[in-house]
Tab-separated table of C-alpha atoms in Angstrom:
chain	number	residue	atom	x	y	z
C	1	UNK	CA	-135.087	-110.868	-120.712
C	2	UNK	CA	-136.225	-111.817	-124.070
C	3	UNK	CA	-138.414	-109.433	-126.054
C	4	UNK	CA	-140.540	-109.904	-129.259
C	5	UNK	CA	-141.673	-107.165	-131.557
C	6	UNK	CA	-144.400	-108.466	-133.808
C	7	UNK	CA	-146.549	-106.403	-136.190
C	8	UNK	CA	-149.146	-106.427	-139.056
C	9	UNK	CA	-148.344	-103.938	-141.792
C	10	UNK	CA	-150.119	-103.249	-145.154
C	11	UNK	CA	-148.293	-100.080	-146.336
C	12	UNK	CA	-145.009	-100.149	-144.277
C	13	UNK	CA	-146.040	-97.625	-141.659
C	14	UNK	CA	-146.534	-100.164	-138.738
C	15	UNK	CA	-143.196	-101.893	-139.685
C	16	UNK	CA	-141.395	-98.582	-139.658
C	17	UNK	CA	-142.516	-98.245	-135.890
C	18	UNK	CA	-141.908	-101.740	-135.360
C	19	UNK	CA	-138.390	-101.323	-136.362
C	20	UNK	CA	-137.785	-98.237	-134.310
C	21	UNK	CA	-139.277	-100.081	-131.182
C	22	UNK	CA	-136.863	-103.015	-131.866
C	23	UNK	CA	-134.042	-100.840	-132.407
C	24	UNK	CA	-134.206	-99.335	-128.771
C	25	UNK	CA	-134.731	-102.683	-126.913
C	26	UNK	CA	-132.100	-103.898	-124.744
C	27	UNK	CA	-131.216	-107.664	-124.236
C	28	UNK	CA	-132.236	-110.634	-126.331
C	29	UNK	CA	-134.889	-109.737	-128.922
C	30	UNK	CA	-136.770	-110.732	-132.105
C	31	UNK	CA	-138.709	-108.925	-134.605
C	32	UNK	CA	-141.253	-110.879	-136.694
C	33	UNK	CA	-144.436	-110.306	-138.851
C	34	UNK	CA	-147.574	-111.536	-136.759
C	35	UNK	CA	-148.059	-114.263	-139.374
C	36	UNK	CA	-144.683	-115.711	-138.356
C	37	UNK	CA	-145.578	-116.034	-134.683
C	38	UNK	CA	-147.276	-119.048	-133.523
C	39	UNK	CA	-147.160	-117.927	-129.651
C	40	UNK	CA	-145.372	-115.931	-127.194
C	41	UNK	CA	-143.778	-118.967	-125.435
C	42	UNK	CA	-140.198	-118.063	-124.315
C	43	UNK	CA	-140.643	-114.209	-124.498
C	44	UNK	CA	-140.886	-112.179	-121.380
C	45	UNK	CA	-142.181	-109.100	-123.095
C	46	UNK	CA	-144.171	-108.677	-126.482
C	47	UNK	CA	-144.708	-105.406	-128.393
C	48	UNK	CA	-147.771	-106.075	-130.709
C	49	UNK	CA	-148.306	-103.551	-133.626
C	50	UNK	CA	-150.925	-102.984	-136.109
C	51	UNK	CA	-152.548	-100.538	-138.554
C	52	UNK	CA	-156.043	-99.319	-137.506
C	53	UNK	CA	-158.468	-100.777	-140.221
C	54	UNK	CA	-162.150	-99.781	-140.419
C	55	UNK	CA	-161.892	-98.110	-137.134
C	56	UNK	CA	-160.778	-100.992	-135.144
C	57	UNK	CA	-158.041	-103.641	-134.673
C	58	UNK	CA	-157.643	-105.891	-137.687
C	59	UNK	CA	-159.443	-109.224	-136.721
C	60	UNK	CA	-156.309	-111.343	-137.051
C	61	UNK	CA	-154.504	-109.130	-134.587
C	62	UNK	CA	-157.530	-109.122	-132.144
C	63	UNK	CA	-157.494	-112.885	-132.156
C	64	UNK	CA	-153.818	-112.999	-131.670
C	65	UNK	CA	-154.211	-110.734	-128.643
C	66	UNK	CA	-157.140	-112.459	-127.149
C	67	UNK	CA	-155.867	-116.063	-127.679
C	68	UNK	CA	-152.017	-115.776	-127.179
C	69	UNK	CA	-151.351	-113.159	-124.480
C	70	UNK	CA	-152.874	-114.495	-121.409
C	71	UNK	CA	-150.325	-114.261	-118.585
C	72	UNK	CA	-147.844	-112.371	-120.679
C	73	UNK	CA	-146.289	-108.872	-120.458
C	74	UNK	CA	-147.573	-106.915	-123.550
C	75	UNK	CA	-147.563	-103.368	-125.078
C	76	UNK	CA	-149.495	-102.478	-128.368
C	77	UNK	CA	-148.606	-99.879	-130.866
C	78	UNK	CA	-150.973	-98.826	-133.784
C	79	UNK	CA	-150.814	-96.569	-136.791
C	80	UNK	CA	-153.612	-94.722	-138.147
C	81	UNK	CA	-154.369	-91.936	-140.646
C	82	UNK	CA	-156.029	-89.571	-138.197
C	83	UNK	CA	-154.089	-87.000	-136.333
C	84	UNK	CA	-153.113	-87.825	-132.628
C	85	UNK	CA	-155.728	-86.760	-130.174
C	86	UNK	CA	-158.647	-87.871	-132.435
C	87	UNK	CA	-161.541	-88.931	-130.190
C	88	UNK	CA	-161.857	-92.406	-131.748
C	89	UNK	CA	-158.309	-93.279	-130.796
C	90	UNK	CA	-159.532	-93.984	-127.179
C	91	UNK	CA	-161.927	-96.605	-128.348
C	92	UNK	CA	-159.308	-98.279	-130.350
C	93	UNK	CA	-156.986	-98.306	-127.294
C	94	UNK	CA	-159.893	-99.683	-125.085
C	95	UNK	CA	-160.560	-102.421	-127.735
C	96	UNK	CA	-156.913	-103.507	-127.223
C	97	UNK	CA	-157.048	-103.586	-123.561
C	98	UNK	CA	-160.461	-105.457	-123.687
C	99	UNK	CA	-158.788	-108.105	-126.169
C	100	UNK	CA	-155.882	-108.332	-123.715
C	101	UNK	CA	-157.788	-108.952	-120.631
C	102	UNK	CA	-155.706	-111.874	-119.491
C	103	UNK	CA	-152.576	-110.166	-120.067
C	104	UNK	CA	-150.301	-107.717	-118.139
C	105	UNK	CA	-151.145	-104.736	-120.332
C	106	UNK	CA	-148.021	-102.436	-119.926
C	107	UNK	CA	-149.215	-99.632	-122.255
C	108	UNK	CA	-150.114	-98.394	-125.757
C	109	UNK	CA	-148.657	-96.066	-128.411
C	110	UNK	CA	-150.293	-94.745	-131.390
C	111	UNK	CA	-149.192	-92.450	-134.215
C	112	UNK	CA	-150.371	-91.083	-137.534
C	113	UNK	CA	-149.309	-93.072	-140.670
C	114	UNK	CA	-149.652	-92.220	-144.261
C	115	UNK	CA	-152.954	-93.066	-145.690
C	116	UNK	CA	-152.493	-95.091	-148.921
C	117	UNK	CA	-153.495	-93.388	-152.091
C	118	UNK	CA	-156.081	-96.333	-153.016
C	119	UNK	CA	-157.646	-95.872	-149.650
C	120	UNK	CA	-157.870	-92.115	-150.094
C	121	UNK	CA	-159.579	-92.689	-153.489
C	122	UNK	CA	-162.005	-94.990	-152.192
C	123	UNK	CA	-163.012	-92.775	-149.223
C	124	UNK	CA	-163.297	-89.532	-151.558
C	125	UNK	CA	-165.839	-91.659	-153.633
C	126	UNK	CA	-167.888	-92.773	-150.623
C	127	UNK	CA	-171.605	-91.624	-150.013
C	128	UNK	CA	-170.860	-91.081	-146.340
C	129	UNK	CA	-169.989	-87.531	-145.574
C	130	UNK	CA	-167.615	-88.669	-142.642
C	131	UNK	CA	-165.806	-91.087	-144.984
C	132	UNK	CA	-165.278	-88.374	-147.600
C	133	UNK	CA	-163.961	-86.069	-144.644
C	134	UNK	CA	-161.427	-88.908	-143.943
C	135	UNK	CA	-160.475	-89.137	-147.501
C	136	UNK	CA	-159.921	-85.301	-147.681
C	137	UNK	CA	-157.498	-85.628	-144.740
C	138	UNK	CA	-155.299	-88.040	-146.822
C	139	UNK	CA	-152.597	-85.650	-148.253
C	140	UNK	CA	-151.968	-84.133	-144.706
C	141	UNK	CA	-150.783	-87.693	-143.887
C	142	UNK	CA	-147.887	-87.706	-146.387
C	143	UNK	CA	-144.633	-88.640	-145.003
C	144	UNK	CA	-146.083	-90.173	-141.878
C	145	UNK	CA	-144.854	-91.414	-139.578
C	146	UNK	CA	-142.228	-88.745	-139.530
C	147	UNK	CA	-138.930	-88.618	-137.597
C	148	UNK	CA	-140.643	-87.068	-134.450
C	149	UNK	CA	-143.166	-89.806	-134.284
C	150	UNK	CA	-140.348	-92.361	-134.767
C	151	UNK	CA	-138.606	-90.806	-131.924
C	152	UNK	CA	-141.693	-90.986	-129.672
C	153	UNK	CA	-141.893	-94.809	-130.510
C	154	UNK	CA	-138.269	-95.343	-129.486
C	155	UNK	CA	-139.044	-93.387	-126.154
C	156	UNK	CA	-142.282	-95.761	-125.740
C	157	UNK	CA	-140.087	-98.769	-126.216
C	158	UNK	CA	-137.680	-97.557	-123.434
C	159	UNK	CA	-140.631	-96.720	-121.010
C	160	UNK	CA	-142.151	-100.111	-121.553
C	161	UNK	CA	-139.022	-102.055	-121.036
C	162	UNK	CA	-138.196	-100.158	-117.858
C	163	UNK	CA	-141.266	-101.297	-116.354
C	164	UNK	CA	-139.966	-104.888	-115.950
């Protein structure tokens, strides 16, 4: 079995999780930034990772999932600044499943990542009270994803691979 781990990262959070997943995989495997992946030809399984941006899947990743995963076994992983269990996470996961409607969607993983300081600063200056509240959560994200979240990502990799 040949597996690909591909990801989009801005601050390194998603790359850290991608590397953890990659390290747990058995068999032939590749890890590449999503910009370096033309298609999923030759892969039996693909893990696709991204940071949640503006409360959704980044457009580049959504297009990749919609256009390149039909008939393929995929799992997605995402990093975000909100604590796990935050209600909006379900809509982000649902958006992934919708985009991957032609794929064999094997599962999803999400974890908190560190919110970049420029984003915190921008949110704190927003007029929208909800955006300000997100900015105020910024310091609590320091050091994420931590070792416990990395470990959960490794377990996710094993669980997904065991499905095939």
